[in-house]
Coordinates of C-alpha atoms and ligand atoms in Angstrom, one line a residue:
X1 CA 0.0 -0.1 0.0
X2 CA 2.1 3.2 -1.0
X3 CA 6.0 2.2 -2.2
X4 CA 8.4 4.8 -0.9
X5 CA 12.5 4.8 -2.6
X6 CA 14.3 7.4 -1.4
X7 CA 18.6 7.9 -2.4
X8 CA 21.6 9.6 -0.9
X9 CA 24.5 9.2 -3.1
X10 CA 27.4 10.3 -3.8
X11 CA 27.3 9.8 -7.5
X12 CA 24.0 11.9 -9.0
X13 CA 21.7 8.3 -10.4
X14 CA 18.9 9.4 -8.3
X15 CA 17.0 9.2 -11.4
X16 CA 17.5 5.8 -11.9
X17 CA 17.5 3.9 -8.9
X18 CA 14.4 5.9 -7.4
X19 CA 13.1 4.3 -10.5
X20 CA 13.9 0.7 -10.6
X21 CA 12.8 1.5 -7.2
X22 CA 9.4 2.3 -7.6
X23 CA 8.9 -0.6 -10.6
X24 CA 9.6 -2.8 -7.7
X25 CA 7.1 -1.4 -5.5
X26 CA 4.3 -1.2 -7.6
X27 CA 2.6 -3.7 -7.2
X28 CA 1.9 -2.1 -3.7
X29 CA 0.3 0.3 -5.6
X30 CA -0.2 1.8 -9.2
X31 CA -2.7 5.4 -9.2
X32 CA 0.1 8.1 -9.9
X33 CA 3.8 8.4 -8.9
X34 CA 6.2 10.8 -8.4
X35 CA 9.4 12.1 -7.1
X36 CA 11.4 15.0 -5.8
X37 CA 15.4 15.8 -6.6
X38 CA 17.7 18.4 -6.0
X39 CA 17.9 19.9 -9.4
X40 CA 20.2 23.8 -9.2
X41 CA 19.4 23.8 -5.3
X42 CA 15.6 23.6 -6.1
X43 CA 13.5 20.9 -4.7
X44 CA 12.4 19.5 -7.6
X45 CA 9.2 18.0 -7.7
X46 CA 7.6 16.3 -10.8
X47 CA 4.7 13.9 -10.5
X48 CA 2.1 11.7 -12.7
X49 CA -1.5 9.9 -12.6
X50 CA -0.8 6.2 -13.5
X51 CA 1.7 4.3 -13.5
X52 CA 5.3 4.4 -12.6
X53 CA 6.2 4.1 -16.4
X54 CA 4.2 7.0 -17.1
X55 CA 6.8 8.8 -14.1
X56 CA 9.0 7.5 -16.0
X57 CA 8.3 8.7 -19.5
X58 CA 7.7 13.1 -18.2
X59 CA 11.0 13.2 -16.9
X60 CA 12.9 12.6 -20.0
X61 CA 11.2 14.0 -22.1
X62 CA 12.0 16.7 -19.4
X63 CA 15.4 16.3 -20.3
X64 CA 15.8 16.1 -16.1
X65 CA 19.6 15.5 -14.9
X66 CA 20.1 13.3 -11.7
X67 CA 20.6 14.4 -8.2
X68 CA 22.4 13.0 -5.8
X69 CA 19.3 12.9 -3.0
X70 CA 16.1 12.1 -4.0
X71 CA 12.6 10.1 -2.9
X72 CA 10.1 9.1 -4.5
X73 CA 6.9 7.3 -3.8
X74 CA 4.1 5.1 -5.7
X75 CA 0.5 5.8 -4.9
X76 CA -2.7 4.1 -3.7
X77 CA -5.0 6.4 -2.9
X78 CA -6.5 6.9 0.1
X79 CA -7.6 10.5 0.9
X80 CA -8.1 11.6 -2.7
X81 CA -8.8 10.4 -5.2
X82 CA -5.9 9.5 -8.0
X83 CA -5.3 12.8 -9.8
X84 CA -1.7 14.3 -9.9
X85 CA -2.2 16.7 -7.0
X86 CA -2.7 14.4 -4.6
X87 CA 0.5 12.0 -5.7
X88 CA 3.4 12.1 -3.8
X89 CA 5.5 14.1 -3.2
X90 CA 4.0 16.5 -1.3
X91 CA 6.1 20.4 -0.3
X92 CA 5.4 22.7 1.4
X93 CA 7.9 25.3 2.3
X94 CA 10.8 23.5 3.7
X95 CA 9.9 20.2 4.2
X96 CA 9.5 17.9 0.4
X97 CA 7.8 14.0 1.9
X98 CA 6.5 10.9 0.4
X99 CA 4.2 9.1 2.5
X100 CA 2.6 6.0 3.2
X101 CA -0.2 5.0 6.1
X102 CA -2.9 7.4 6.7
X103 CA -2.3 10.4 9.1
X104 CA -6.8 9.6 10.8
X105 CA -6.1 13.6 12.8
X106 CA -5.4 15.4 9.8
X107 CA -8.3 17.2 9.7
X108 CA -7.6 19.3 13.4
X109 CA -4.2 19.9 11.8
X110 CA -5.5 21.2 8.5
X111 CA -8.0 23.3 10.8
X112 CA -4.6 24.8 13.3
X113 CA -2.5 24.8 9.6
X114 CA -4.6 27.4 8.2
X115 CA -5.3 29.9 10.6
X116 CA -1.2 29.9 10.5
X117 CA -1.7 31.4 6.8
X118 CA -0.9 27.0 5.4
X119 CA -2.8 27.1 1.3
X120 CA -3.4 23.7 0.5
X121 CA -3.8 22.7 -3.6
X122 CA -4.7 18.4 -3.0
X123 CA -7.0 16.9 -0.9
X124 CA -4.7 14.6 0.7
X125 CA -3.9 13.8 4.8
X126 CA -0.2 14.1 4.1
X127 CA -0.5 17.8 2.3
X128 CA -1.7 18.3 5.5
X129 CA 2.0 16.3 7.6
X130 CA 4.3 17.8 5.0
X131 CA 2.7 21.6 6.2
X132 CA 3.0 20.3 9.4
X133 CA 6.5 19.7 10.1
X134 CA 7.4 23.2 8.0
X135 CA 5.2 24.7 10.8
X136 CA 7.1 22.8 13.8
X137 CA 10.3 23.1 12.0
X138 CA 10.7 26.9 11.3
X139 CA 9.9 27.4 14.7
X140 CA 13.4 25.9 16.2
X141 CA 15.4 24.6 12.9
X142 CA 16.1 21.9 13.9
X143 CA 15.0 19.1 12.3
X144 CA 14.9 15.9 14.5
X145 CA 13.1 18.4 17.2
X146 CA 10.5 18.5 14.4
X147 CA 10.5 15.2 13.2
X148 CA 10.1 14.3 16.9
X149 CA 7.5 16.9 17.5
X150 CA 5.5 16.5 14.1
X151 CA 5.4 12.3 15.6
X152 CA 3.6 13.4 18.6
X153 CA 1.6 14.8 16.8
X154 CA 0.2 12.8 14.2
X155 CA -2.2 9.6 15.2
X156 CA -2.6 7.0 12.6
X157 CA 0.2 5.3 10.3
X158 CA 3.0 6.7 8.7
X159 CA 6.2 5.8 7.2
X160 CA 7.9 9.1 5.7
X161 CA 10.8 9.5 3.8
X162 CA 13.0 13.5 3.8
X163 CA 14.1 16.2 1.7
X164 CA 15.2 19.2 4.0
X165 CA 15.1 21.9 1.2
X166 CA 18.5 23.5 3.8
X167 CA 20.4 20.5 4.1
X168 CA 20.5 19.3 0.2
X169 CA 23.0 16.0 1.2
X170 CA 20.2 14.9 3.9
X171 CA 18.0 12.8 3.7
X172 CA 15.7 11.8 6.8
X173 CA 12.9 8.0 7.8
X174 CA 10.1 7.7 10.0
X175 CA 7.8 5.3 10.4
X176 CA 4.5 4.2 13.3
X177 CA 3.3 0.9 11.9
X178 CA 3.9 1.4 8.0
X179 CA 7.0 -0.2 7.4
X180 CA 10.1 1.3 6.4
X181 CA 13.5 0.3 5.9
X182 CA 17.5 2.0 6.0
X183 CA 19.6 0.1 3.2
X184 CA 23.7 0.5 2.4
X185 CA 25.3 0.7 -0.4
X186 CA 29.5 2.2 -0.3
X187 CA 28.5 5.6 -0.8
X188 CA 24.9 5.5 -0.6
X189 CA 22.0 5.1 1.7
X190 CA 18.3 4.1 0.3
X191 CA 15.3 3.7 2.5
X192 CA 12.7 1.9 0.9
X193 CA 9.2 0.3 2.1
X194 CA 10.9 -3.3 1.2
X195 CA 14.1 -5.2 0.4
X196 CA 13.3 -5.7 -3.3
X197 CA 12.9 -1.9 -4.3
X198 CA 16.6 -1.8 -3.3
X199 CA 18.4 -4.9 -4.7
X200 CA 19.3 -4.3 -7.6
X201 CA 21.6 -1.5 -5.5
X202 CA 22.4 -3.1 -2.3
X203 CA 21.3 -6.3 -0.1
X204 CA 22.3 -4.3 3.0
X205 CA 20.0 -3.2 5.3
X206 CA 19.3 -2.3 8.3
X207 CA 15.0 -2.3 10.0
X208 CA 14.0 0.7 11.6
X209 CA 11.8 0.4 14.8
X210 CA 8.5 2.1 15.3
X211 CA 8.8 5.5 15.3
X212 CA 11.9 5.5 15.2
X213 CA 13.6 8.7 13.2
X214 CA 16.6 7.5 10.5
X215 CA 19.2 10.4 9.1
X216 CA 21.2 9.1 5.6
X217 CA 24.1 10.7 4.6
X218 CA 26.3 9.1 1.9
X219 CA 28.5 7.8 3.7
X220 CA 26.9 7.0 7.6
X221 CA 23.3 6.1 8.9
X222 CA 22.6 7.3 12.5
X223 CA 19.3 5.6 14.0
X224 CA 17.4 7.7 16.4
X225 CA 14.3 6.8 18.9
X226 CA 11.7 9.3 20.3
X227 CA 13.4 10.7 22.6
X228 CA 17.0 11.4 20.5
X229 CA 18.9 9.0 21.4
X230 CA 20.8 7.6 18.6
X231 CA 20.8 3.6 19.3
X232 CA 23.7 1.1 17.9
X233 CA 22.1 -1.4 14.8
X234 CA 22.4 -4.3 13.1
X235 CA 23.0 -4.6 9.2
X236 CA 21.2 -7.3 7.7
X237 CA 21.8 -9.2 3.7
X238 CA 18.7 -9.8 2.7
X239 CA 19.0 -13.4 0.7
X240 CA 17.5 -12.8 -2.1
X241 CA 19.4 -11.6 -5.1
X242 CA 17.9 -9.3 -7.9
X243 CA 16.1 -12.0 -10.5
X244 CA 14.0 -12.7 -7.4
X245 CA 11.8 -10.1 -8.6
X246 CA 12.2 -10.3 -13.0
X247 CA 9.9 -12.2 -14.5
X248 CA 11.6 -15.5 -16.4
X249 CA 10.2 -15.0 -19.1
X250 CA 6.9 -15.2 -17.8
X251 CA 4.0 -13.6 -19.0
X252 CA 3.5 -12.6 -16.4
X253 CA 4.6 -12.5 -12.4
X254 CA 1.6 -14.4 -11.5
X255 CA 2.2 -17.4 -13.7
X256 CA 5.7 -17.6 -12.7
X257 CA 5.1 -17.4 -9.6
X258 CA 2.3 -20.5 -9.7
X259 CA 5.1 -22.1 -11.2
X260 CA 7.1 -21.9 -8.2
X261 CA 5.1 -23.6 -5.7
X262 CA 6.7 -26.7 -6.4
X263 CA 10.0 -25.6 -5.1
X264 CA 8.5 -22.9 -2.5
X265 CA 6.3 -25.6 -0.8
X266 CA 9.0 -28.2 -0.3
X267 CA 11.7 -24.9 0.7
X268 CA 8.6 -24.1 3.8
X269 CA 7.6 -27.9 4.4
X270 CA 11.8 -29.4 5.1
X271 CA 12.2 -26.1 6.8
X272 CA 10.0 -27.9 9.5
X273 CA 10.6 -31.6 8.5
X274 CA 12.1 -34.1 6.6
X275 CA 11.3 -37.2 8.0
X276 CA 9.5 -37.6 11.2
X277 CA 7.3 -36.6 13.3
X278 CA 10.3 -35.3 16.5
X279 CA 11.8 -33.2 14.2
X280 CA 8.8 -31.4 13.5
X281 CA 7.6 -31.2 17.0
X282 CA 10.7 -29.7 17.6
X283 CA 10.7 -26.9 15.1
X284 CA 7.2 -25.5 15.8
X285 CA 6.9 -23.7 19.6
X286 CA 4.7 -25.8 21.8
X287 CA 0.8 -25.0 22.0
X288 CA -0.2 -28.4 23.9
X289 CA -1.9 -26.3 26.1
X290 CA -4.2 -23.8 24.6
X291 CA -8.2 -25.2 23.9
X292 CA -9.0 -23.0 21.6
X293 CA -6.9 -21.0 18.4
X294 CA -8.1 -17.5 16.9
X295 CA -7.0 -17.7 13.6
X296 CA -7.3 -13.9 12.3
X297 CA -6.2 -12.9 8.8
X298 CA -6.9 -10.9 6.1
X299 CA -7.4 -12.3 2.3
X300 CA -6.2 -15.6 1.3
X301 CA -4.1 -15.9 4.5
X302 CA -7.9 -15.9 6.2
X303 CA -9.1 -19.0 3.2
X304 CA -5.5 -20.6 4.3
X305 CA -7.0 -20.5 7.5
X306 CA -10.1 -21.1 7.0
X307 CA -8.6 -25.0 5.7
X308 CA -6.7 -24.7 9.0
X309 CA -9.6 -25.3 10.4
X310 CA -11.2 -27.9 9.0
X311 CA -8.0 -29.6 9.2
X312 CA -6.9 -28.6 13.3
X313 CA -10.7 -28.8 14.2
X314 CA -11.2 -32.8 12.5
X315 CA -7.7 -34.3 12.6
X316 CA -6.2 -32.4 16.4
X317 CA -9.7 -31.5 17.7
X318 CA -9.0 -28.6 19.4
X319 CA -11.2 -25.7 18.8
X320 CA -10.9 -23.1 15.5
X321 CA -12.4 -20.0 14.7
X322 CA -11.0 -17.6 12.0
X323 CA -11.9 -14.7 11.8
X324 CA -11.7 -11.1 9.5
X325 CA -8.8 -8.5 11.0
X326 CA -10.9 -5.8 10.8
X327 CA -14.0 -7.1 12.6
X328 CA -11.4 -9.1 15.0
X329 CA -9.2 -5.9 16.6
X330 CA -13.2 -4.3 17.2
X331 CA -14.9 -6.7 18.8
X332 CA -13.6 -7.6 22.1
X333 CA -12.8 -11.1 21.4
X334 CA -13.5 -14.1 24.9
X335 CA -10.4 -15.6 25.5
X336 CA -12.1 -17.6 28.5
X337 CA -10.1 -20.7 28.1
X338 CA -6.2 -20.8 27.5
X339 CA -6.1 -18.9 23.6
X340 CA -3.8 -19.0 20.5
X341 CA -3.7 -16.1 19.1
X342 CA -2.2 -16.3 15.3
X343 CA -2.3 -14.8 12.7
X344 CA -1.2 -15.4 9.3
X345 CA 0.2 -12.9 6.5
X346 CA 2.3 -13.1 3.8
X347 CA 4.2 -9.8 4.6
X348 CA 3.9 -9.5 8.3
X349 CA 2.4 -5.8 7.7
X350 CA -0.7 -5.8 6.7
X351 CA -2.0 -3.4 9.5
X352 CA -5.1 -4.7 10.9
X353 CA -4.0 -8.3 11.6
X354 CA -1.2 -7.1 13.1
X355 CA -4.1 -4.7 15.2
X356 CA -5.2 -7.7 15.8
X357 CA -2.2 -9.1 17.7
X358 CA -1.8 -6.1 19.4
X359 CA -4.4 -6.7 20.7
X360 CA -4.3 -10.1 21.7
X361 CA -1.0 -9.2 23.7
X362 CA -3.4 -6.1 25.2
X363 CA -4.6 -8.5 26.5
X364 CA -1.7 -11.0 27.8
X365 CA -3.2 -13.8 25.2
X366 CA -0.3 -15.9 23.6
X367 CA -0.2 -14.9 19.7
X368 CA 2.0 -16.8 17.2
X369 CA 3.0 -15.4 13.5
X370 CA 3.0 -17.7 10.2
X371 CA 4.6 -15.1 7.7
X372 CA 6.3 -14.6 4.8
X373 CA 8.4 -11.3 5.3
X374 CA 11.8 -12.0 8.3
X375 CA 11.9 -9.0 10.4
X376 CA 8.5 -8.1 9.4
X377 CA 5.8 -5.5 11.9
X378 CA 4.0 -9.4 12.5
X379 CA 7.0 -11.4 13.1
X380 CA 8.4 -8.8 15.0
X381 CA 5.5 -8.5 17.2
X382 CA 4.4 -11.7 18.0
X383 CA 4.9 -14.3 21.3
X384 CA 5.7 -17.7 18.1
X385 CA 6.9 -17.2 15.0
X386 CA 7.2 -19.3 12.2
X387 CA 8.1 -18.4 8.9
X388 CA 6.5 -19.9 4.8
X389 CA 9.8 -19.9 2.2
X390 CA 7.4 -18.2 -0.1
X391 CA 10.3 -15.9 -1.3
X392 CA 9.3 -12.3 -3.3
X393 CA 5.8 -12.8 -4.0
X394 CA 5.2 -9.7 -7.0
X395 CA 1.9 -10.6 -8.3
X396 CA -0.6 -8.4 -6.2
X397 CA -3.1 -12.1 -6.4
X398 CA -1.2 -14.2 -4.3
X399 CA -0.7 -17.6 -5.5
X400 CA 2.1 -19.3 -3.9
X401 CA 1.9 -17.0 -1.2
X402 CA -1.0 -19.2 0.2
X403 CA 0.4 -22.2 -0.9
X404 CA 3.0 -22.3 1.6
X405 CA 1.1 -21.3 4.6
X406 CA -1.5 -24.2 4.0
X407 CA 1.1 -26.4 3.9
X408 CA 2.9 -25.3 6.9
X409 CA -0.6 -25.5 8.5
X410 CA -1.0 -28.6 7.3
X411 CA 2.5 -29.6 9.7
X412 CA 0.7 -27.9 12.3
X413 CA -2.4 -29.4 12.2
X414 CA -0.6 -32.6 12.4
X415 CA 1.4 -32.0 14.5
X416 CA -1.3 -31.3 17.5
X417 CA -3.2 -34.4 16.1
X418 CA 0.3 -36.0 17.5
X419 CA 0.9 -34.1 21.0
X420 CA -2.8 -34.4 21.5
X421 CA -2.7 -38.2 20.8
X422 CA -5.0 -38.6 18.2
X423 CA -2.5 -40.2 15.9
X424 CA 1.1 -42.2 16.8
X425 CA 4.2 -42.0 16.0
X426 CA 3.9 -44.8 13.0
X427 CA 0.4 -42.9 12.4
X428 CA 1.9 -40.1 12.3
X429 CA 5.4 -40.9 10.2
X430 CA 3.5 -42.7 7.3
X431 CA 1.6 -38.7 6.8
X432 CA 4.9 -37.2 6.8
X433 CA 6.3 -39.9 3.9
X434 CA 3.0 -38.8 2.7
X435 CA 2.7 -35.2 2.7
X436 CA 6.8 -35.4 1.1
X437 CA 5.2 -35.6 -2.1
X438 CA 3.4 -33.0 -2.9
X439 CA 5.5 -30.9 -4.6
X440 CA 5.4 -33.6 -7.9
X441 CA 1.8 -33.9 -6.9
X442 CA 1.9 -29.6 -8.0
X443 CA 4.5 -29.9 -10.7
X444 CA 2.0 -33.2 -12.3
X445 CA -0.5 -30.0 -11.7
X446 CA 0.8 -27.3 -12.9
X447 CA 1.4 -29.2 -16.5
X448 CA -2.5 -30.8 -16.9
X449 CA -4.4 -27.9 -18.7
X450 CA -7.8 -29.6 -17.7
X451 CA -8.7 -26.0 -16.6
X452 CA -8.1 -24.5 -20.4
X453 CA -11.6 -25.5 -21.9
X454 CA -13.3 -24.5 -18.5
X455 CA -11.6 -20.8 -18.8
X456 CA -13.2 -20.3 -22.5
X457 CA -16.7 -21.4 -20.5
X458 CA -16.4 -18.9 -17.8
X459 CA -14.5 -15.8 -19.9
X460 CA -18.1 -15.5 -21.2
X461 CA -19.7 -14.5 -18.4
X462 CA -20.1 -12.3 -15.7
X463 CA -22.2 -14.4 -12.7
X464 CA -20.0 -17.1 -11.9
X465 CA -21.2 -19.5 -8.5
X466 CA -18.0 -21.8 -6.6
X467 CA -19.9 -24.5 -4.6
X468 CA -18.5 -26.5 -2.1
X469 CA -18.5 -28.3 1.7
X470 CA -16.0 -28.6 4.6
X471 CA -12.4 -27.9 3.2
X472 CA -14.1 -28.0 -0.4
X473 CA -15.8 -24.8 0.7
X474 CA -13.0 -22.8 1.8
X475 CA -11.3 -23.7 -1.3
X476 CA -14.2 -22.0 -2.7
X477 CA -13.5 -18.9 -0.8
X478 CA -10.4 -18.9 -2.3
X479 CA -10.7 -19.7 -6.1
X480 CA -14.0 -16.8 -6.4
X481 CA -11.8 -14.2 -5.0
X482 CA -9.0 -15.3 -7.3
X483 CA -11.4 -14.9 -9.9
X484 CA -13.3 -11.8 -9.0
X485 CA -9.9 -9.8 -8.4
X486 CA -8.4 -10.8 -11.1
X487 CA -10.6 -10.9 -14.5
X488 CA -12.9 -8.8 -12.3
X489 CA -15.9 -11.4 -12.7
X490 CA -18.3 -11.4 -10.3
X491 CA -18.5 -14.6 -8.5
X492 CA -19.9 -15.4 -5.4
X493 CA -18.8 -18.7 -3.2
X494 CA -21.2 -20.2 -1.5
X495 CA -21.3 -23.5 1.0
X496 CA -23.3 -26.2 -1.5
X497 CA -26.3 -27.3 1.1
X498 CA -26.6 -23.2 1.9
X499 CA -28.1 -22.5 -1.9
X500 CA -31.1 -23.5 -1.5
X501 CA -31.6 -20.4 0.6
X502 CA -31.4 -18.0 -1.5
X503 CA -28.3 -17.7 -3.6
X504 CA -30.0 -20.6 -6.1
X505 CA -32.4 -17.5 -7.3
X506 CA -29.2 -16.2 -9.5
X507 CA -29.1 -19.7 -11.0
X508 CA -30.3 -19.3 -14.7
X509 CA -29.8 -21.3 -18.3
X510 CA -25.7 -20.6 -18.6
X511 CA -25.0 -19.2 -15.4
X512 CA -21.4 -21.1 -14.4
X513 CA -20.9 -23.0 -11.4
X514 CA -17.9 -24.6 -10.6
X515 CA -18.7 -26.9 -8.2
X516 CA -15.2 -28.6 -5.9
X517 CA -15.6 -32.7 -5.1
X518 CA -13.2 -33.7 -3.6
X519 CA -14.5 -34.3 1.0
X520 CA -14.9 -38.2 0.7
X521 CA -17.7 -38.0 3.6
X522 CA -19.5 -35.4 1.5
X523 CA -18.8 -36.3 -1.7
X524 CA -22.5 -37.1 -2.2
X525 CA -24.3 -34.4 -0.2
X526 CA -22.2 -31.6 -2.7
X527 CA -23.4 -33.9 -5.9
X528 CA -27.3 -34.2 -4.5
X529 CA -26.2 -30.1 -4.3
X530 CA -25.2 -29.9 -8.1
X531 CA -28.6 -32.0 -9.5
X532 CA -30.0 -29.4 -7.8
X533 CA -28.2 -26.3 -9.6
X534 CA -27.9 -28.3 -12.9
X535 CA -32.0 -28.4 -12.5
X536 CA -32.0 -25.6 -13.3
X537 CA -29.7 -24.8 -16.3
X538 CA -26.7 -24.0 -14.2
X539 CA -23.8 -24.7 -16.6
X540 CA -21.4 -26.6 -13.9
X541 CA -17.6 -27.2 -14.6
X542 CA -17.5 -30.1 -11.5
X543 CA -13.7 -30.2 -9.8
X544 CA -13.0 -33.3 -8.5
X545 CA -11.4 -35.5 -6.5
X546 CA -10.1 -38.8 -9.6
X547 CA -11.6 -41.5 -7.9
X548 CA -15.2 -40.2 -7.1
X549 CA -17.5 -42.1 -9.8
X550 CA -19.6 -38.7 -11.0
X551 CA -22.1 -39.5 -13.8
X552 CA -22.2 -37.8 -17.1
X553 CA -25.0 -35.6 -16.3
X554 CA -23.9 -34.8 -13.5
X555 CA -21.8 -31.6 -15.2
X556 CA -20.7 -30.0 -18.1
X557 CA -16.8 -30.1 -18.0
X558 CA -14.5 -32.1 -15.3
X559 CA -11.1 -31.0 -13.7
X560 CA -10.0 -34.0 -12.2
X561 CA -7.4 -33.9 -9.3
X562 CA -6.0 -36.4 -7.7
X563 CA -7.2 -38.6 -4.4
X564 CA -3.8 -37.2 -2.2
X565 CA -3.9 -37.2 2.1
X566 CA -6.9 -34.6 3.5
X567 CA -3.9 -32.5 5.3
X568 CA -2.6 -31.5 1.9
X569 CA -5.9 -32.5 -0.7
X570 CA -6.4 -28.1 -0.4
X571 CA -3.1 -27.5 -2.1
X572 CA -3.1 -29.6 -4.6
X573 CA -6.9 -28.8 -5.3
X574 CA -6.2 -25.6 -5.9
X575 CA -4.2 -24.6 -8.1
X576 CA -6.3 -25.8 -11.3
X577 CA -8.6 -23.1 -9.2
X578 CA -5.3 -21.2 -9.9
X579 CA -4.5 -21.5 -13.8
X580 CA -8.4 -21.2 -14.6
X581 CA -8.8 -17.9 -12.8
X582 CA -5.0 -16.5 -14.4
X583 CA -6.3 -17.7 -17.2
X584 CA -9.8 -16.1 -16.9
X585 CA -7.7 -13.0 -16.8
X586 CA -5.8 -13.4 -19.7
X587 CA -8.9 -14.0 -22.3
X588 CA -10.4 -10.8 -20.9
X589 CA -7.6 -9.4 -21.7
X590 CA -6.5 -8.0 -18.0
X591 CA -3.8 -6.0 -16.4
X592 CA -3.3 -10.0 -13.8
X593 CA -0.2 -8.8 -11.8
X594 CA -2.0 -5.0 -11.1
X595 CA -5.8 -5.9 -11.1
X596 CA -7.5 -1.9 -10.9
X597 CA -7.9 -0.3 -7.3
X598 CA -6.2 -3.8 -5.1
X599 CA -2.1 -3.8 -3.8
X600 CA -0.8 -6.2 -2.3
X601 CA 0.8 -5.0 1.3
X602 CA -2.4 -3.3 2.5
X603 CA -1.2 -1.0 5.0
X604 CA -3.7 1.2 5.8
X605 CA -7.2 0.1 8.1
Ligands
G6P1 C1 -4.4 -8.2 0.1 C2 -3.9 -9.0 -0.5 C3 -4.0 -10.7 -0.5 C4 -3.4 -10.9 1.0 C5 -4.4 -9.8 1.5 C6 -3.6 -10.7 3.1 O1 -5.6 -7.9 0.6 O2 -4.2 -8.6 -2.1 O3 -3.6 -11.6 -1.4 O4 -3.8 -11.9 1.2 O5 -3.8 -8.9 1.7 O6 -2.2 -9.9 2.8 P1 -0.9 -10.9 3.9 O7 0.2 -9.5 3.3 O8 -1.4 -10.3 5.5 O9 -1.0 -12.2 3.9

């Protein structure tokens, strides 16, 4: 959600560095972009509506020389429509800044500043932040003190990159609740919303903590806590390289990332278990004492949680509730028995998921995070952390990260089933053997092209339904989300037995219904529900376990999936559904990697 990059160096390289960074950050937002650089001692701001490519073109057309200092931003609109004046950077007096987050009390600050004679051009909270910082800076002309004062005045979330007009060799940064790293080159220093943005230039980075201020010059970084005490820091080295953010010949990142699923699922599983249940028990936290688990997440991560609920409740007999983070954080959850709050998040930065975690912590409840990004806010705040190993995911619609989340949650279910005595060692080891086939199965599913014909059918419609029961219902939620996110086809996922309580009225001749049927104990029930929609003219695409013998009068088109252990059935079955969505979106000419209005990392509530 909004991407920030900043550069200070000894060579005038700002334009290339900032544009490279913005392109790597574009998954965070792409409705407008801008940069500020120092030209002839002036802090010059260039902004455009639309994608980073538009900004690049504008800079070329203006023949703007590069500078040794610059900040840049790609926006996902919160306050004010995506247009040029709302784009960042915003400039007032001595201050030019870019911002990711929301200043919640911008209204009252605007009133104060208006009385002081400030006049505003945009509809954004960010412009108020720039003016407020200018206002407090002019009181003392002490930059760190001004940042401290602004920090205390601002409510909400922010990551700022800041240039002060009277110090043209220094980049300032400050953050609260929105991510920001500082990166270290030889004679260059950077700030960025995440590590991939600077990988082309350096792998060394420093994590900035809550409410900290960073002061960067070409050869030094100083980090201050909010009471302006300088602190020591550790320089970490990223393990990925720039190739992680290249398409590698694939037409879209989404397709590349689906093809990476066998490898990243294997990496994730092998990080916890190779062949013996004792390895799994040793590598995951001991969760025996919890009588209930609240899985709290957003989007696909929450749907991964729904799969986990079905697996954990069935295999380990522990009560699991799956909650939408933005609801959970305001609902006064009940913790009357020993509870674990489990946050599932690819980015580790999702604002609502982080807030839910902090709420649980504040109530003295234990928390665990399943996250993909090392050192992310959620990972840093949780009592226990288990990492997925999906690598960098660029496409806004998640695929490989979701698969790794489900894989790790499945291992957690097995671990809980074992420690609670529902499976013995021999059974657990046999299951581990079985789940080791998963990467191979995924390869097979990716090669399989059964989805292509179904995609042609769906691409011609504007309304689609997904039906399933149990685990298949959780899968329907994810498959339906994937389809609507990237193809803009309206889609509803329904528990198969519930359809007749209303939504069946929307089924008419030719309406595509994608029925998922892999649950052995529920298969006959789902099949009956399929008959009900078929009788009303639906065009049924049946995704079915290959060993179920379903007559061909039940469907119009069939996609078979192999029978595997229930713990991994969801991951195997989701592959053709991901490919189906991809193919439908492709046939409809959609912007697959950057769907309209969406952003990958949602750092505002
Ligand atoms: C956004 C993304 C989804 C993701 C969700 C939660 O909506 O588009 O793909 O599932 O955020 O993100 P997280 O990083 O917490 O997993």
